[in-house]
């Protein structure tokens, strides 16, 4: 079998950027060196000075399968993710039926084995009655348990204190949480009703405000401390919440925090132009919150950057604010949006790699991924900062057919993506893997 030799790349790994060559043999990175001579067995790819990054490990996506496949599927959304430099993902349980037991988990793994373009894992969703299912999880196979602490649909909302304490006391894997306090949100909605005002999209961050987020996230953190649980708080959106999290190395923390690409890119100033297209929960908030999140990424209070990719159809988004679903598609342009922060000196490219690849691998203890190291899986993305990417609804790869970045021209371009050593994206076309993508394995 032929090897692949990537020449003249600027490798970004473990806080450093340096020119080196990389040889890929089968699924793995075989060798990294300043100058590797090509052999007859090598397919040579000249990186021409572009950045070679470890593929993004996205710890929060909603690919909508099973049951909601008019919005997206594991096939369509993982294919778009690969075009965006995402080589592994962890998918959420709020599908139909909800992923709340072993059978539902196994059904999703079976779909991914057949159809996924990127490597995968799936969360079990916590309910107020499935503690036995949680306790039976295999820590080496399942990324985590998702707990909706105050805002969800179906049977995935967990508010009962005894149920929550049982989860935090007994869970054998990482607990990830969506933190918004339902009582606070209800009170905010009631104020509009009492005044006879029908809220609009610009009211979204006032209804799902900082206090709703803080009330829930502070309670969550207190539970984790009480039971010495492993906790990862998803999509932090407010400056107020940052006081709950400490600076430092992710590998040494038992409580970690995440920011999402859209909360780092957009602010409430974008609602008049984009409307329901950027309606999401928790809400995009003030510019001061966005700036505080970026600073928290820099100072290591925020450990991980993810997408919370959550597609809905164009038609579903065109209704009034109150009835429009929350969520937006992001995986294809997430990494490009983060590189805009690099261009404008808000983040370094090394920090982007740390938060999107290294730290997800460390926090979830992902086996042999998230770094550019000899013996690791060749999950790689080649990015040129000499080329641009013009984004449009028509050109995006999501099943839903739209993107919140329509009309944006990003200052970089994803040139290639490798998954398990196979070059699936060449800057134009995403090829179907010749071998199935792999379930993530966790060293726990």
mmCIF file of C-alpha atoms in Angstrom, residues 1-366:
data_model
loop_
_atom_site.group_PDB
_atom_site.id
_atom_site.type_symbol
_atom_site.label_atom_id
_atom_site.label_comp_id
_atom_site.label_asym_id
_atom_site.label_seq_id
_atom_site.Cartn_x
_atom_site.Cartn_y
_atom_site.Cartn_z
ATOM 1 C CA UNK A 1 0.000 0.000 0.000
ATOM 2 C CA UNK A 2 1.320 3.429 -0.932
ATOM 3 C CA UNK A 3 2.325 5.911 1.748
ATOM 4 C CA UNK A 4 1.536 9.618 1.603
ATOM 5 C CA UNK A 5 4.243 12.184 2.182
ATOM 6 C CA UNK A 6 3.192 15.715 3.078
ATOM 7 C CA UNK A 7 6.104 18.070 2.307
ATOM 8 C CA UNK A 8 6.765 21.685 3.290
ATOM 9 C CA UNK A 9 4.008 22.016 5.881
ATOM 10 C CA UNK A 10 3.922 24.333 8.843
ATOM 11 C CA UNK A 11 2.945 21.860 11.547
ATOM 12 C CA UNK A 12 0.976 23.329 14.453
ATOM 13 C CA UNK A 13 1.180 21.039 17.457
ATOM 14 C CA UNK A 14 1.551 21.362 21.232
ATOM 15 C CA UNK A 15 2.045 25.115 21.266
ATOM 16 C CA UNK A 16 4.612 25.268 18.471
ATOM 17 C CA UNK A 17 4.588 25.922 14.737
ATOM 18 C CA UNK A 18 7.472 24.567 12.684
ATOM 19 C CA UNK A 19 8.214 23.399 9.169
ATOM 20 C CA UNK A 20 8.363 19.612 8.831
ATOM 21 C CA UNK A 21 7.339 16.719 6.624
ATOM 22 C CA UNK A 22 4.864 14.000 7.589
ATOM 23 C CA UNK A 23 4.652 10.478 6.230
ATOM 24 C CA UNK A 24 1.322 8.667 6.539
ATOM 25 C CA UNK A 25 1.273 4.886 6.261
ATOM 26 C CA UNK A 26 -2.055 3.101 6.403
ATOM 27 C CA UNK A 27 -4.091 4.857 9.105
ATOM 28 C CA UNK A 28 -1.219 6.322 11.062
ATOM 29 C CA UNK A 29 1.411 9.036 11.171
ATOM 30 C CA UNK A 30 4.569 7.014 10.638
ATOM 31 C CA UNK A 31 7.223 9.721 10.700
ATOM 32 C CA UNK A 32 7.647 13.450 11.314
ATOM 33 C CA UNK A 33 10.957 15.071 10.404
ATOM 34 C CA UNK A 34 12.350 18.334 8.992
ATOM 35 C CA UNK A 35 13.096 16.757 5.617
ATOM 36 C CA UNK A 36 11.886 13.297 4.635
ATOM 37 C CA UNK A 37 13.184 12.047 1.295
ATOM 38 C CA UNK A 38 10.433 10.728 -0.935
ATOM 39 C CA UNK A 39 10.523 7.041 -1.858
ATOM 40 C CA UNK A 40 8.953 5.220 -4.790
ATOM 41 C CA UNK A 41 6.184 4.177 -2.422
ATOM 42 C CA UNK A 42 5.144 7.736 -1.545
ATOM 43 C CA UNK A 43 2.353 9.840 -2.961
ATOM 44 C CA UNK A 44 3.816 13.290 -2.402
ATOM 45 C CA UNK A 45 1.620 16.243 -1.425
ATOM 46 C CA UNK A 46 3.372 19.610 -1.475
ATOM 47 C CA UNK A 47 1.798 21.694 1.301
ATOM 48 C CA UNK A 48 3.532 24.837 -0.035
ATOM 49 C CA UNK A 49 3.858 26.339 3.414
ATOM 50 C CA UNK A 50 0.243 25.824 4.447
ATOM 51 C CA UNK A 51 -0.591 24.976 8.053
ATOM 52 C CA UNK A 52 -1.022 21.309 8.943
ATOM 53 C CA UNK A 53 -3.269 20.947 11.992
ATOM 54 C CA UNK A 54 -4.639 17.968 13.879
ATOM 55 C CA UNK A 55 -8.232 17.467 12.796
ATOM 56 C CA UNK A 56 -10.821 19.157 14.967
ATOM 57 C CA UNK A 57 -12.535 16.923 17.531
ATOM 58 C CA UNK A 58 -16.010 18.413 17.876
ATOM 59 C CA UNK A 59 -17.464 17.349 21.214
ATOM 60 C CA UNK A 60 -20.947 18.721 20.551
ATOM 61 C CA UNK A 61 -23.009 18.133 17.404
ATOM 62 C CA UNK A 62 -26.622 17.340 16.569
ATOM 63 C CA UNK A 63 -26.698 15.281 13.375
ATOM 64 C CA UNK A 64 -30.465 14.585 13.696
ATOM 65 C CA UNK A 65 -30.485 10.844 13.104
ATOM 66 C CA UNK A 66 -32.615 8.890 13.802
ATOM 67 C CA UNK A 67 -36.022 10.473 13.465
ATOM 68 C CA UNK A 68 -35.229 14.011 12.303
ATOM 69 C CA UNK A 69 -33.496 13.274 9.024
ATOM 70 C CA UNK A 70 -35.370 15.988 7.117
ATOM 71 C CA UNK A 71 -32.956 18.356 8.927
ATOM 72 C CA UNK A 72 -29.757 16.353 8.556
ATOM 73 C CA UNK A 73 -28.277 12.878 8.855
ATOM 74 C CA UNK A 74 -25.092 11.261 10.073
ATOM 75 C CA UNK A 75 -24.000 10.912 6.443
ATOM 76 C CA UNK A 76 -24.742 14.467 5.265
ATOM 77 C CA UNK A 77 -23.515 16.318 8.318
ATOM 78 C CA UNK A 78 -20.346 14.253 8.847
ATOM 79 C CA UNK A 79 -19.491 14.804 5.181
ATOM 80 C CA UNK A 80 -19.854 18.562 5.675
ATOM 81 C CA UNK A 81 -17.770 18.286 8.842
ATOM 82 C CA UNK A 82 -14.883 16.669 6.957
ATOM 83 C CA UNK A 83 -14.958 19.539 4.450
ATOM 84 C CA UNK A 84 -14.629 21.810 7.484
ATOM 85 C CA UNK A 85 -11.594 20.042 8.925
ATOM 86 C CA UNK A 86 -13.527 18.134 11.600
ATOM 87 C CA UNK A 87 -12.291 14.555 11.719
ATOM 88 C CA UNK A 88 -14.094 13.287 14.843
ATOM 89 C CA UNK A 89 -17.357 14.216 16.526
ATOM 90 C CA UNK A 90 -19.474 13.410 19.565
ATOM 91 C CA UNK A 91 -23.183 13.482 18.864
ATOM 92 C CA UNK A 92 -26.069 14.445 21.126
ATOM 93 C CA UNK A 93 -29.049 12.346 22.319
ATOM 94 C CA UNK A 94 -32.015 14.598 21.494
ATOM 95 C CA UNK A 95 -33.144 12.698 18.410
ATOM 96 C CA UNK A 96 -36.246 10.548 17.945
ATOM 97 C CA UNK A 97 -36.305 8.266 19.837
ATOM 98 C CA UNK A 98 -34.034 9.917 22.377
ATOM 99 C CA UNK A 99 -30.752 8.111 23.035
ATOM 100 C CA UNK A 100 -31.443 7.127 26.627
ATOM 101 C CA UNK A 101 -30.648 3.407 26.750
ATOM 102 C CA UNK A 102 -28.166 0.853 25.441
ATOM 103 C CA UNK A 103 -30.330 -0.211 22.502
ATOM 104 C CA UNK A 104 -30.701 3.356 21.260
ATOM 105 C CA UNK A 105 -26.953 3.918 21.575
ATOM 106 C CA UNK A 106 -26.150 0.754 19.659
ATOM 107 C CA UNK A 107 -28.581 1.746 16.908
ATOM 108 C CA UNK A 108 -26.730 5.027 16.367
ATOM 109 C CA UNK A 109 -23.334 3.322 16.330
ATOM 110 C CA UNK A 110 -24.682 0.956 13.681
ATOM 111 C CA UNK A 111 -25.812 3.878 11.506
ATOM 112 C CA UNK A 112 -22.440 5.600 11.876
ATOM 113 C CA UNK A 113 -20.544 2.428 11.010
ATOM 114 C CA UNK A 114 -22.358 2.370 7.689
ATOM 115 C CA UNK A 115 -22.565 6.056 6.838
ATOM 116 C CA UNK A 116 -20.215 8.326 8.797
ATOM 117 C CA UNK A 117 -17.357 10.111 7.030
ATOM 118 C CA UNK A 118 -15.690 11.125 10.315
ATOM 119 C CA UNK A 119 -14.879 9.220 13.487
ATOM 120 C CA UNK A 120 -17.653 9.233 16.033
ATOM 121 C CA UNK A 121 -19.023 8.713 19.486
ATOM 122 C CA UNK A 122 -22.474 9.240 20.974
ATOM 123 C CA UNK A 123 -23.722 10.554 24.298
ATOM 124 C CA UNK A 124 -26.293 8.800 26.406
ATOM 125 C CA UNK A 125 -29.023 11.221 27.408
ATOM 126 C CA UNK A 126 -29.866 11.424 31.100
ATOM 127 C CA UNK A 127 -33.474 11.270 32.225
ATOM 128 C CA UNK A 128 -34.952 11.305 35.697
ATOM 129 C CA UNK A 129 -35.379 7.521 35.514
ATOM 130 C CA UNK A 130 -32.425 5.941 33.680
ATOM 131 C CA UNK A 131 -29.688 5.892 36.319
ATOM 132 C CA UNK A 132 -29.226 2.138 35.834
ATOM 133 C CA UNK A 133 -28.508 2.725 32.125
ATOM 134 C CA UNK A 134 -25.979 5.410 33.061
ATOM 135 C CA UNK A 135 -24.210 3.195 35.590
ATOM 136 C CA UNK A 136 -23.920 0.384 33.017
ATOM 137 C CA UNK A 137 -22.002 2.480 30.456
ATOM 138 C CA UNK A 138 -18.601 1.307 29.260
ATOM 139 C CA UNK A 139 -16.203 4.243 29.863
ATOM 140 C CA UNK A 140 -13.944 3.074 27.024
ATOM 141 C CA UNK A 141 -16.722 3.210 24.433
ATOM 142 C CA UNK A 142 -19.086 6.074 25.342
ATOM 143 C CA UNK A 143 -17.929 9.692 25.324
ATOM 144 C CA UNK A 144 -20.239 10.892 28.087
ATOM 145 C CA UNK A 145 -23.685 11.507 29.541
ATOM 146 C CA UNK A 146 -25.606 14.597 28.468
ATOM 147 C CA UNK A 147 -27.728 16.302 31.118
ATOM 148 C CA UNK A 148 -30.179 19.020 30.120
ATOM 149 C CA UNK A 149 -30.336 20.976 33.372
ATOM 150 C CA UNK A 150 -33.282 23.218 32.595
ATOM 151 C CA UNK A 151 -34.115 23.483 28.906
ATOM 152 C CA UNK A 152 -35.041 20.567 26.700
ATOM 153 C CA UNK A 153 -37.822 18.704 24.953
ATOM 154 C CA UNK A 154 -39.281 15.255 25.468
ATOM 155 C CA UNK A 155 -38.016 13.237 28.420
ATOM 156 C CA UNK A 156 -34.472 14.670 28.494
ATOM 157 C CA UNK A 157 -35.091 17.472 30.996
ATOM 158 C CA UNK A 158 -33.662 16.586 34.410
ATOM 159 C CA UNK A 159 -34.770 18.938 37.207
ATOM 160 C CA UNK A 160 -35.520 16.617 40.127
ATOM 161 C CA UNK A 161 -32.739 17.188 42.716
ATOM 162 C CA UNK A 162 -32.625 13.542 43.770
ATOM 163 C CA UNK A 163 -32.276 12.392 40.163
ATOM 164 C CA UNK A 164 -29.509 14.917 39.533
ATOM 165 C CA UNK A 165 -27.638 13.935 42.682
ATOM 166 C CA UNK A 166 -27.832 10.288 41.667
ATOM 167 C CA UNK A 167 -26.352 11.084 38.253
ATOM 168 C CA UNK A 168 -23.501 13.162 39.672
ATOM 169 C CA UNK A 169 -22.793 10.567 42.339
ATOM 170 C CA UNK A 170 -22.894 7.444 40.152
ATOM 171 C CA UNK A 171 -21.981 8.413 36.578
ATOM 172 C CA UNK A 172 -18.902 6.443 35.395
ATOM 173 C CA UNK A 173 -18.112 8.779 32.475
ATOM 174 C CA UNK A 174 -17.794 12.505 31.864
ATOM 175 C CA UNK A 175 -20.997 14.478 32.510
ATOM 176 C CA UNK A 176 -21.719 17.247 30.008
ATOM 177 C CA UNK A 177 -24.444 19.779 30.700
ATOM 178 C CA UNK A 178 -26.688 22.303 28.992
ATOM 179 C CA UNK A 179 -27.170 24.961 31.678
ATOM 180 C CA UNK A 180 -30.155 27.294 31.496
ATOM 181 C CA UNK A 181 -32.570 27.708 34.396
ATOM 182 C CA UNK A 182 -36.140 27.065 33.278
ATOM 183 C CA UNK A 183 -37.734 29.063 36.099
ATOM 184 C CA UNK A 184 -35.771 32.183 35.228
ATOM 185 C CA UNK A 185 -36.658 31.846 31.550
ATOM 186 C CA UNK A 186 -40.353 31.428 32.435
ATOM 187 C CA UNK A 187 -40.317 34.547 34.623
ATOM 188 C CA UNK A 188 -38.720 36.543 31.827
ATOM 189 C CA UNK A 189 -41.364 35.339 29.373
ATOM 190 C CA UNK A 190 -44.127 36.229 31.837
ATOM 191 C CA UNK A 191 -42.955 39.837 31.941
ATOM 192 C CA UNK A 192 -43.579 40.141 28.217
ATOM 193 C CA UNK A 193 -46.998 38.509 28.550
ATOM 194 C CA UNK A 194 -47.997 40.813 31.419
ATOM 195 C CA UNK A 195 -47.055 43.843 29.358
ATOM 196 C CA UNK A 196 -48.874 42.517 26.301
ATOM 197 C CA UNK A 197 -45.650 42.491 24.271
ATOM 198 C CA UNK A 198 -44.930 39.780 21.719
ATOM 199 C CA UNK A 199 -41.151 39.251 21.894
ATOM 200 C CA UNK A 200 -38.982 39.359 18.790
ATOM 201 C CA UNK A 201 -35.593 37.836 18.023
ATOM 202 C CA UNK A 202 -33.792 40.811 19.591
ATOM 203 C CA UNK A 203 -35.426 39.827 22.891
ATOM 204 C CA UNK A 204 -33.931 36.333 22.806
ATOM 205 C CA UNK A 205 -30.848 37.173 24.926
ATOM 206 C CA UNK A 206 -33.099 39.041 27.373
ATOM 207 C CA UNK A 207 -35.374 36.027 27.864
ATOM 208 C CA UNK A 208 -32.542 33.508 28.045
ATOM 209 C CA UNK A 209 -30.354 35.930 29.935
ATOM 210 C CA UNK A 210 -27.147 35.780 31.919
ATOM 211 C CA UNK A 211 -28.969 35.039 35.155
ATOM 212 C CA UNK A 212 -30.736 32.013 33.605
ATOM 213 C CA UNK A 213 -27.350 30.669 32.545
ATOM 214 C CA UNK A 214 -25.560 31.439 35.790
ATOM 215 C CA UNK A 215 -28.274 30.031 38.052
ATOM 216 C CA UNK A 216 -28.053 26.679 36.271
ATOM 217 C CA UNK A 217 -24.293 26.490 35.696
ATOM 218 C CA UNK A 218 -23.475 27.464 39.285
ATOM 219 C CA UNK A 219 -25.823 24.746 40.564
ATOM 220 C CA UNK A 220 -24.201 22.250 38.208
ATOM 221 C CA UNK A 221 -20.707 23.134 39.369
ATOM 222 C CA UNK A 222 -21.790 22.822 43.011
ATOM 223 C CA UNK A 223 -23.102 19.298 42.341
ATOM 224 C CA UNK A 224 -19.858 18.305 40.656
ATOM 225 C CA UNK A 225 -17.836 19.580 43.602
ATOM 226 C CA UNK A 226 -20.102 17.855 46.111
ATOM 227 C CA UNK A 227 -19.724 14.448 44.455
ATOM 228 C CA UNK A 228 -16.252 14.914 42.953
ATOM 229 C CA UNK A 229 -17.758 14.273 39.528
ATOM 230 C CA UNK A 230 -16.094 14.821 36.165
ATOM 231 C CA UNK A 231 -18.054 17.735 34.648
ATOM 232 C CA UNK A 232 -17.810 19.558 31.328
ATOM 233 C CA UNK A 233 -20.161 22.551 30.968
ATOM 234 C CA UNK A 234 -21.143 23.113 27.363
ATOM 235 C CA UNK A 235 -21.532 26.371 25.405
ATOM 236 C CA UNK A 236 -20.788 29.040 27.990
ATOM 237 C CA UNK A 237 -22.204 32.364 26.740
ATOM 238 C CA UNK A 238 -21.810 34.914 29.526
ATOM 239 C CA UNK A 239 -19.049 36.812 31.253
ATOM 240 C CA UNK A 240 -20.831 36.149 34.561
ATOM 241 C CA UNK A 241 -20.383 32.380 34.310
ATOM 242 C CA UNK A 242 -16.624 32.581 33.828
ATOM 243 C CA UNK A 243 -16.125 33.113 37.560
ATOM 244 C CA UNK A 244 -17.125 29.449 38.023
ATOM 245 C CA UNK A 245 -14.101 28.127 36.121
ATOM 246 C CA UNK A 246 -10.399 28.072 36.866
ATOM 247 C CA UNK A 247 -7.391 28.702 34.670
ATOM 248 C CA UNK A 248 -4.888 25.928 34.083
ATOM 249 C CA UNK A 249 -4.130 22.769 32.191
ATOM 250 C CA UNK A 250 -7.221 20.911 31.022
ATOM 251 C CA UNK A 251 -5.698 17.526 31.835
ATOM 252 C CA UNK A 252 -5.546 18.471 35.525
ATOM 253 C CA UNK A 253 -9.128 19.724 35.886
ATOM 254 C CA UNK A 254 -12.236 17.854 37.015
ATOM 255 C CA UNK A 255 -14.519 20.747 35.968
ATOM 256 C CA UNK A 256 -14.053 22.216 32.496
ATOM 257 C CA UNK A 257 -15.871 24.661 30.236
ATOM 258 C CA UNK A 258 -16.579 25.014 26.541
ATOM 259 C CA UNK A 259 -17.335 27.874 24.174
ATOM 260 C CA UNK A 260 -18.895 27.484 20.742
ATOM 261 C CA UNK A 261 -17.767 29.061 17.498
ATOM 262 C CA UNK A 262 -20.949 31.089 16.967
ATOM 263 C CA UNK A 263 -20.813 32.604 20.446
ATOM 264 C CA UNK A 264 -17.237 33.658 19.678
ATOM 265 C CA UNK A 265 -18.165 35.111 16.261
ATOM 266 C CA UNK A 266 -21.614 36.695 16.522
ATOM 267 C CA UNK A 267 -23.134 39.076 19.081
ATOM 268 C CA UNK A 268 -26.588 40.496 19.736
ATOM 269 C CA UNK A 269 -25.739 43.195 17.188
ATOM 270 C CA UNK A 270 -26.209 40.547 14.477
ATOM 271 C CA UNK A 271 -29.864 39.759 15.283
ATOM 272 C CA UNK A 272 -31.379 42.532 13.113
ATOM 273 C CA UNK A 273 -29.594 41.227 10.011
ATOM 274 C CA UNK A 274 -29.710 37.472 10.614
ATOM 275 C CA UNK A 275 -32.861 37.048 12.703
ATOM 276 C CA UNK A 276 -33.938 33.500 13.471
ATOM 277 C CA UNK A 277 -30.974 32.091 11.550
ATOM 278 C CA UNK A 278 -28.842 32.714 14.648
ATOM 279 C CA UNK A 279 -31.505 31.826 17.202
ATOM 280 C CA UNK A 280 -29.903 29.224 19.446
ATOM 281 C CA UNK A 281 -29.979 28.093 23.057
ATOM 282 C CA UNK A 282 -28.228 29.392 25.030
ATOM 283 C CA UNK A 283 -28.606 32.674 23.212
ATOM 284 C CA UNK A 284 -25.956 34.714 21.466
ATOM 285 C CA UNK A 285 -25.498 37.640 23.828
ATOM 286 C CA UNK A 286 -23.743 40.994 24.158
ATOM 287 C CA UNK A 287 -20.496 41.960 22.502
ATOM 288 C CA UNK A 288 -18.982 42.287 25.991
ATOM 289 C CA UNK A 289 -19.874 38.651 26.673
ATOM 290 C CA UNK A 290 -18.322 37.580 23.374
ATOM 291 C CA UNK A 291 -15.125 39.491 24.134
ATOM 292 C CA UNK A 292 -14.985 37.960 27.622
ATOM 293 C CA UNK A 293 -15.316 34.464 26.122
ATOM 294 C CA UNK A 294 -12.452 35.107 23.717
ATOM 295 C CA UNK A 295 -10.316 36.309 26.606
ATOM 296 C CA UNK A 296 -11.278 33.193 28.604
ATOM 297 C CA UNK A 297 -10.116 31.022 25.706
ATOM 298 C CA UNK A 298 -6.787 32.847 25.835
ATOM 299 C CA UNK A 299 -6.343 32.545 29.608
ATOM 300 C CA UNK A 300 -7.458 28.884 29.746
ATOM 301 C CA UNK A 301 -10.670 29.320 31.702
ATOM 302 C CA UNK A 302 -12.385 27.996 28.572
ATOM 303 C CA UNK A 303 -10.876 24.611 27.765
ATOM 304 C CA UNK A 304 -12.581 23.519 24.546
ATOM 305 C CA UNK A 305 -14.146 25.114 21.470
ATOM 306 C CA UNK A 306 -16.937 23.153 19.744
ATOM 307 C CA UNK A 307 -19.754 23.858 17.295
ATOM 308 C CA UNK A 308 -23.111 22.725 18.734
ATOM 309 C CA UNK A 309 -23.979 22.159 15.060
ATOM 310 C CA UNK A 310 -27.799 21.937 15.026
ATOM 311 C CA UNK A 311 -29.439 22.194 11.600
ATOM 312 C CA UNK A 312 -33.071 23.070 10.943
ATOM 313 C CA UNK A 313 -34.688 23.528 7.544
ATOM 314 C CA UNK A 314 -34.924 26.962 5.971
ATOM 315 C CA UNK A 315 -38.716 26.761 6.172
ATOM 316 C CA UNK A 316 -38.627 25.974 9.893
ATOM 317 C CA UNK A 317 -36.528 29.071 10.503
ATOM 318 C CA UNK A 318 -38.853 31.382 8.548
ATOM 319 C CA UNK A 319 -41.665 31.372 11.107
ATOM 320 C CA UNK A 320 -42.103 33.953 13.886
ATOM 321 C CA UNK A 321 -39.496 34.229 16.620
ATOM 322 C CA UNK A 322 -41.439 32.386 19.325
ATOM 323 C CA UNK A 323 -42.020 29.311 17.160
ATOM 324 C CA UNK A 324 -38.729 29.238 15.298
ATOM 325 C CA UNK A 325 -36.498 26.331 16.408
ATOM 326 C CA UNK A 326 -33.160 27.047 18.072
ATOM 327 C CA UNK A 327 -29.910 25.956 16.471
ATOM 328 C CA UNK A 328 -27.757 26.607 13.428
ATOM 329 C CA UNK A 329 -25.498 24.579 11.101
ATOM 330 C CA UNK A 330 -21.796 25.225 11.666
ATOM 331 C CA UNK A 331 -19.440 22.279 11.080
ATOM 332 C CA UNK A 332 -18.343 23.209 7.554
ATOM 333 C CA UNK A 333 -17.122 26.694 8.466
ATOM 334 C CA UNK A 334 -16.334 26.437 12.181
ATOM 335 C CA UNK A 335 -12.566 26.170 11.829
ATOM 336 C CA UNK A 336 -12.487 28.929 9.223
ATOM 337 C CA UNK A 337 -14.396 31.223 11.585
ATOM 338 C CA UNK A 338 -11.843 30.557 14.325
ATOM 339 C CA UNK A 339 -8.982 31.398 11.982
ATOM 340 C CA UNK A 340 -10.513 34.866 11.609
ATOM 341 C CA UNK A 341 -9.663 35.401 15.268
ATOM 342 C CA UNK A 342 -6.085 34.434 14.401
ATOM 343 C CA UNK A 343 -5.992 36.922 11.532
ATOM 344 C CA UNK A 344 -7.174 39.721 13.820
ATOM 345 C CA UNK A 345 -4.743 38.744 16.627
ATOM 346 C CA UNK A 346 -7.463 37.800 19.068
ATOM 347 C CA UNK A 347 -6.200 34.204 19.272
ATOM 348 C CA UNK A 348 -3.085 32.407 18.069
ATOM 349 C CA UNK A 349 -3.262 29.459 15.718
ATOM 350 C CA UNK A 350 -1.641 27.365 18.456
ATOM 351 C CA UNK A 351 -4.516 28.275 20.811
ATOM 352 C CA UNK A 352 -7.085 27.300 18.184
ATOM 353 C CA UNK A 353 -5.434 23.895 17.813
ATOM 354 C CA UNK A 354 -5.226 23.462 21.575
ATOM 355 C CA UNK A 355 -8.930 24.185 22.089
ATOM 356 C CA UNK A 356 -10.277 22.262 19.085
ATOM 357 C CA UNK A 357 -8.009 19.189 19.018
ATOM 358 C CA UNK A 358 -5.578 18.775 21.925
ATOM 359 C CA UNK A 359 -7.944 19.591 24.781
ATOM 360 C CA UNK A 360 -10.939 17.568 23.557
ATOM 361 C CA UNK A 361 -8.576 14.596 23.249
ATOM 362 C CA UNK A 362 -7.208 15.182 26.741
ATOM 363 C CA UNK A 363 -10.542 15.885 28.433
ATOM 364 C CA UNK A 364 -12.306 12.876 26.970
ATOM 365 C CA UNK A 365 -9.123 10.759 27.004
ATOM 366 C CA UNK A 366 -9.439 9.960 23.295
#
